CSV table of C-alpha atoms in Angstrom, one decimal:
chain,number,residue,atom,x,y,z
A,1,MET,CA,22.0,-15.3,-9.5
A,2,ALA,CA,21.9,-12.0,-7.6
A,3,ASN,CA,24.5,-11.8,-4.9
A,4,VAL,CA,24.1,-9.2,-2.1
A,5,SER,CA,25.9,-8.3,1.0
A,6,VAL,CA,24.7,-9.3,4.5
A,7,TYR,CA,25.1,-6.8,7.3
A,8,ASN,CA,25.0,-7.0,11.1
A,9,MET,CA,23.3,-4.5,13.4
A,10,GLU,CA,26.4,-2.3,13.5
A,11,GLY,CA,26.3,-1.8,9.7
A,12,SER,CA,29.3,-4.0,8.9
A,13,GLU,CA,29.3,-6.4,6.0
A,14,VAL,CA,29.7,-9.9,7.5
A,15,ASP,CA,28.7,-12.2,4.6
A,16,LYS,CA,27.2,-12.6,1.1
A,17,ILE,CA,24.0,-14.3,0.1
A,18,ASP,CA,22.7,-15.5,-3.2
A,19,LEU,CA,19.1,-14.5,-4.0
A,20,ASN,CA,16.8,-16.8,-6.0
A,21,ASP,CA,16.5,-15.4,-9.5
A,22,LYS,CA,12.9,-16.6,-9.8
A,23,VAL,CA,12.0,-14.0,-7.1
A,24,PHE,CA,14.6,-11.3,-7.1
A,25,ALA,CA,15.8,-11.2,-10.7
A,26,VAL,CA,12.7,-11.3,-12.8
A,27,GLU,CA,11.8,-8.9,-15.6
A,28,VAL,CA,10.1,-6.0,-14.0
A,29,ASN,CA,6.5,-5.7,-15.1
A,30,GLU,CA,5.4,-2.1,-14.5
A,31,HIS,CA,1.8,-2.9,-15.5
A,32,LEU,CA,1.4,-5.6,-12.9
A,33,ILE,CA,2.9,-3.3,-10.3
A,34,HIS,CA,0.5,-0.5,-11.2
A,35,MET,CA,-2.4,-2.9,-11.0
A,36,ALA,CA,-1.3,-4.2,-7.5
A,37,VAL,CA,-1.0,-0.7,-6.1
A,38,THR,CA,-4.3,0.4,-7.6
A,39,LEU,CA,-5.9,-2.7,-6.2
A,40,GLN,CA,-4.7,-2.0,-2.7
A,41,LEU,CA,-5.6,1.6,-2.7
A,42,ALA,CA,-9.1,0.9,-4.2
A,43,ASN,CA,-9.8,-1.8,-1.6
A,44,LYS,CA,-9.1,0.8,1.2
A,45,ARG,CA,-11.8,3.1,-0.1
A,46,GLN,CA,-15.0,3.0,1.9
A,47,GLY,CA,-17.4,3.9,-0.9
A,48,THR,CA,-20.0,5.1,1.5
A,49,GLN,CA,-20.7,8.5,-0.1
A,50,LYS,CA,-24.4,9.2,-0.8
A,51,ALA,CA,-26.5,12.1,-2.1
A,52,LYS,CA,-30.1,12.1,-3.1
A,53,THR,CA,-31.4,12.3,-6.6
A,54,ARG,CA,-34.6,14.2,-7.5
A,55,SER,CA,-36.6,11.0,-6.9
A,56,GLU,CA,-35.3,10.7,-3.3
A,57,VAL,CA,-35.7,14.3,-2.1
A,58,SER,CA,-38.8,14.9,-0.1
A,59,GLY,CA,-41.5,17.3,-1.3
A,60,GLY,CA,-42.2,18.6,-4.8
A,61,GLY,CA,-45.2,16.5,-5.7
A,62,LYS,CA,-47.1,19.5,-7.0
A,63,LYS,CA,-46.2,21.8,-9.9
A,64,PRO,CA,-45.1,25.2,-8.5
A,65,TRP,CA,-47.2,27.0,-11.1
A,66,ARG,CA,-49.3,26.2,-14.1
A,67,GLN,CA,-47.7,25.2,-17.4
A,68,LYS,CA,-48.5,28.4,-19.4
A,69,GLY,CA,-49.4,32.0,-18.9
A,70,THR,CA,-47.2,33.0,-16.0
A,71,GLY,CA,-44.2,34.4,-17.9
A,72,HIS,CA,-42.0,31.9,-16.0
A,73,ALA,CA,-40.3,28.9,-17.5
A,74,ARG,CA,-42.3,25.8,-17.1
A,75,GLN,CA,-41.5,23.8,-14.0
A,76,GLY,CA,-42.7,20.3,-13.0
A,77,SER,CA,-41.3,20.1,-9.4
A,78,ILE,CA,-39.5,22.3,-6.9
A,79,ARG,CA,-37.2,19.4,-6.2
A,80,ALA,CA,-35.7,19.4,-9.7
A,81,PRO,CA,-31.9,19.8,-9.7
A,82,GLN,CA,-32.0,23.6,-10.6
A,83,TRP,CA,-34.0,24.4,-7.5
A,84,LYS,CA,-32.6,25.1,-4.1
A,85,GLY,CA,-33.1,22.0,-2.0
A,86,GLY,CA,-33.6,19.9,-5.1
A,87,GLY,CA,-32.0,16.6,-6.0
A,88,ILE,CA,-28.4,16.1,-7.2
A,89,VAL,CA,-27.7,15.3,-10.8
A,90,PHE,CA,-25.9,11.9,-11.1
A,91,ALA,CA,-25.7,11.7,-7.3
A,92,PRO,CA,-23.1,9.4,-5.9
A,93,SER,CA,-24.4,6.2,-4.2
A,94,PRO,CA,-22.7,3.6,-2.0
A,95,ARG,CA,-20.5,1.3,-4.1
A,96,SER,CA,-17.4,-0.9,-3.9
A,97,TYR,CA,-14.3,0.2,-5.7
A,98,SER,CA,-12.5,-3.1,-5.2
A,99,PHE,CA,-11.5,-5.4,-8.0
A,100,LYS,CA,-9.5,-8.6,-8.3
A,101,MET,CA,-6.2,-9.8,-9.6
A,102,ASN,CA,-5.5,-13.5,-10.0
A,103,LYS,CA,-2.8,-15.3,-8.1
A,104,LYS,CA,-0.2,-15.2,-10.9
A,105,GLU,CA,-0.7,-11.5,-11.4
A,106,LYS,CA,-0.3,-10.8,-7.7
A,107,ALA,CA,2.9,-13.0,-7.5
A,108,GLY,CA,4.3,-11.3,-10.6
A,109,ALA,CA,3.7,-7.9,-9.1
A,110,MET,CA,5.4,-8.8,-5.9
A,111,LYS,CA,8.4,-10.3,-7.6
A,112,SER,CA,8.7,-7.3,-9.9
A,113,ALA,CA,8.6,-4.9,-6.8
A,114,LEU,CA,11.3,-6.9,-5.0
A,115,THR,CA,13.5,-7.1,-8.1
A,116,SER,CA,13.3,-3.4,-8.6
A,117,ARG,CA,14.6,-2.8,-5.1
A,118,VAL,CA,17.5,-5.3,-5.7
A,119,ASN,CA,18.3,-3.6,-9.0
A,120,GLU,CA,18.4,-0.2,-7.3
A,121,ASP,CA,20.7,-1.4,-4.5
A,122,LYS,CA,17.9,-0.6,-2.0
A,123,PHE,CA,17.7,-4.2,-0.7
A,124,LEU,CA,19.7,-4.7,2.5
A,125,VAL,CA,19.9,-8.1,4.1
A,126,MET,CA,20.8,-8.5,7.8
A,127,ASP,CA,22.1,-11.6,9.4
A,128,SER,CA,19.7,-11.1,12.3
A,129,LEU,CA,17.6,-8.4,13.9
A,130,LYS,CA,16.6,-9.0,17.5
A,131,PHE,CA,16.4,-6.8,20.6
A,132,ASP,CA,16.2,-7.9,24.2
A,133,GLU,CA,13.9,-5.0,25.0
A,134,ILE,CA,11.6,-2.5,23.3
A,135,LYS,CA,13.8,0.5,22.6
A,136,THR,CA,13.2,2.9,19.8
A,137,LYS,CA,16.8,4.3,20.2
A,138,LYS,CA,18.2,0.9,19.4
A,139,MET,CA,16.3,0.8,16.1
A,140,VAL,CA,17.4,4.3,15.3
A,141,ASN,CA,21.0,3.3,15.8
A,142,VAL,CA,20.6,0.3,13.4
A,143,LEU,CA,19.1,2.6,10.8
A,144,ASP,CA,21.9,5.1,11.3
A,145,ALA,CA,24.5,2.4,10.9
A,146,LEU,CA,23.0,1.3,7.6
A,147,LYS,CA,22.6,5.0,6.6
A,148,VAL,CA,18.9,4.6,6.0
A,149,LYS,CA,16.1,7.1,6.8
A,150,LYS,CA,13.0,5.7,5.1
A,151,ALA,CA,12.7,1.9,5.3
A,152,LEU,CA,10.4,-1.1,5.2
A,153,VAL,CA,11.8,-3.6,7.7
A,154,ILE,CA,10.8,-7.2,6.9
A,155,LEU,CA,11.1,-9.6,9.7
A,156,ASP,CA,10.8,-13.4,9.8
A,157,GLY,CA,8.3,-13.3,12.7
A,158,GLU,CA,10.4,-15.4,15.0
A,159,ASP,CA,11.3,-13.5,18.2
A,160,ASN,CA,11.1,-10.2,16.4
A,161,ALA,CA,8.3,-8.6,18.5
A,162,ASN,CA,10.7,-6.2,20.2
A,163,VAL,CA,12.0,-5.0,16.9
A,164,ALA,CA,8.6,-4.4,15.5
A,165,LEU,CA,7.5,-2.5,18.6
A,166,SER,CA,10.7,-0.4,18.5
A,167,THR,CA,9.9,0.9,15.1
A,168,ARG,CA,6.4,2.3,15.9
A,169,ASN,CA,7.5,5.7,16.9
A,170,ILE,CA,10.0,6.2,14.0
A,171,LYS,CA,8.8,8.4,11.2
A,172,ASN,CA,9.0,6.8,7.7
A,173,VAL,CA,9.8,3.3,9.1
A,174,LYS,CA,7.5,0.4,9.1
A,175,ALA,CA,8.1,-3.2,10.3
A,176,VAL,CA,6.1,-6.2,8.8
A,177,THR,CA,6.5,-9.9,8.8
A,178,ALA,CA,7.5,-11.8,5.6
A,179,ASN,CA,4.0,-13.1,5.2
A,180,ALA,CA,2.4,-9.7,5.4
A,181,ILE,CA,4.4,-7.7,2.8
A,182,ASN,CA,2.6,-5.9,-0.1
A,183,VAL,CA,3.7,-4.2,-3.3
A,184,TYR,CA,2.5,-0.7,-2.1
A,185,ASP,CA,4.8,-0.7,1.0
A,186,ILE,CA,7.8,-2.0,-0.9
A,187,LEU,CA,7.5,0.9,-3.3
A,188,LYS,CA,6.5,3.5,-0.7
A,189,TYR,CA,9.6,3.1,1.4
A,190,GLU,CA,13.0,3.9,-0.2
A,191,THR,CA,14.9,0.9,1.2
A,192,VAL,CA,13.9,-2.6,2.2
A,193,ILE,CA,15.7,-4.0,5.2
A,194,ILE,CA,15.2,-7.7,5.5
A,195,THR,CA,16.6,-10.6,7.7
A,196,LYS,CA,18.1,-13.7,6.1
A,197,ASN,CA,15.3,-15.9,7.5
A,198,ALA,CA,12.7,-13.6,6.0
A,199,VAL,CA,14.4,-13.9,2.6
A,200,SER,CA,14.1,-17.7,2.8
A,201,LYS,CA,10.4,-17.4,3.7
A,202,ILE,CA,9.7,-15.2,0.8
A,203,GLU,CA,11.6,-17.5,-1.6
A,204,GLU,CA,9.6,-20.5,-0.3
A,205,VAL,CA,6.3,-18.7,-1.2
A,206,TYR,CA,7.2,-17.1,-4.6
A,207,ALA,CA,10.0,-19.3,-6.0
């Protein structure tokens, strides 16, 4: 069972915590991680691009000149792709880039991503993370105490609103609740900062 340190907001180690091996010590499956990241990025694509093919471009119903005897190459329409104002060959059309992963694959990707952060010592657990006011400087001081610059802050969602709002103006820092984490963010940010309560919530879902 993985055992990691627990820190306070001053950056001091105050306790130890055992992480559930079913979530934080699984065999890292890079294929599932790749699928999950590709899925998230693909689902963000709008897929609204559109260009007209020769059948959709207006005009060109008449041959520009007769078939033979002009010295020109034969042409059937001035809206063929080689003509100015003609249609586009293999023109893009609106489509969905999304695809699906089943529940076990999604869970496996999430556990693999979390395990990779634990293995790299980039998983910092805090005893609590609460502010009595919205103050960006307070969050900066916490990050400095933990010696972290680029972090995903995972909160338990209970009385953490001030913390979440205090991270909005900090570059390369993002705050999310435990029920809104995703593989892409876990990999994008160098360090995961998480509260003890958020760890329990994640273990309840994925263990």
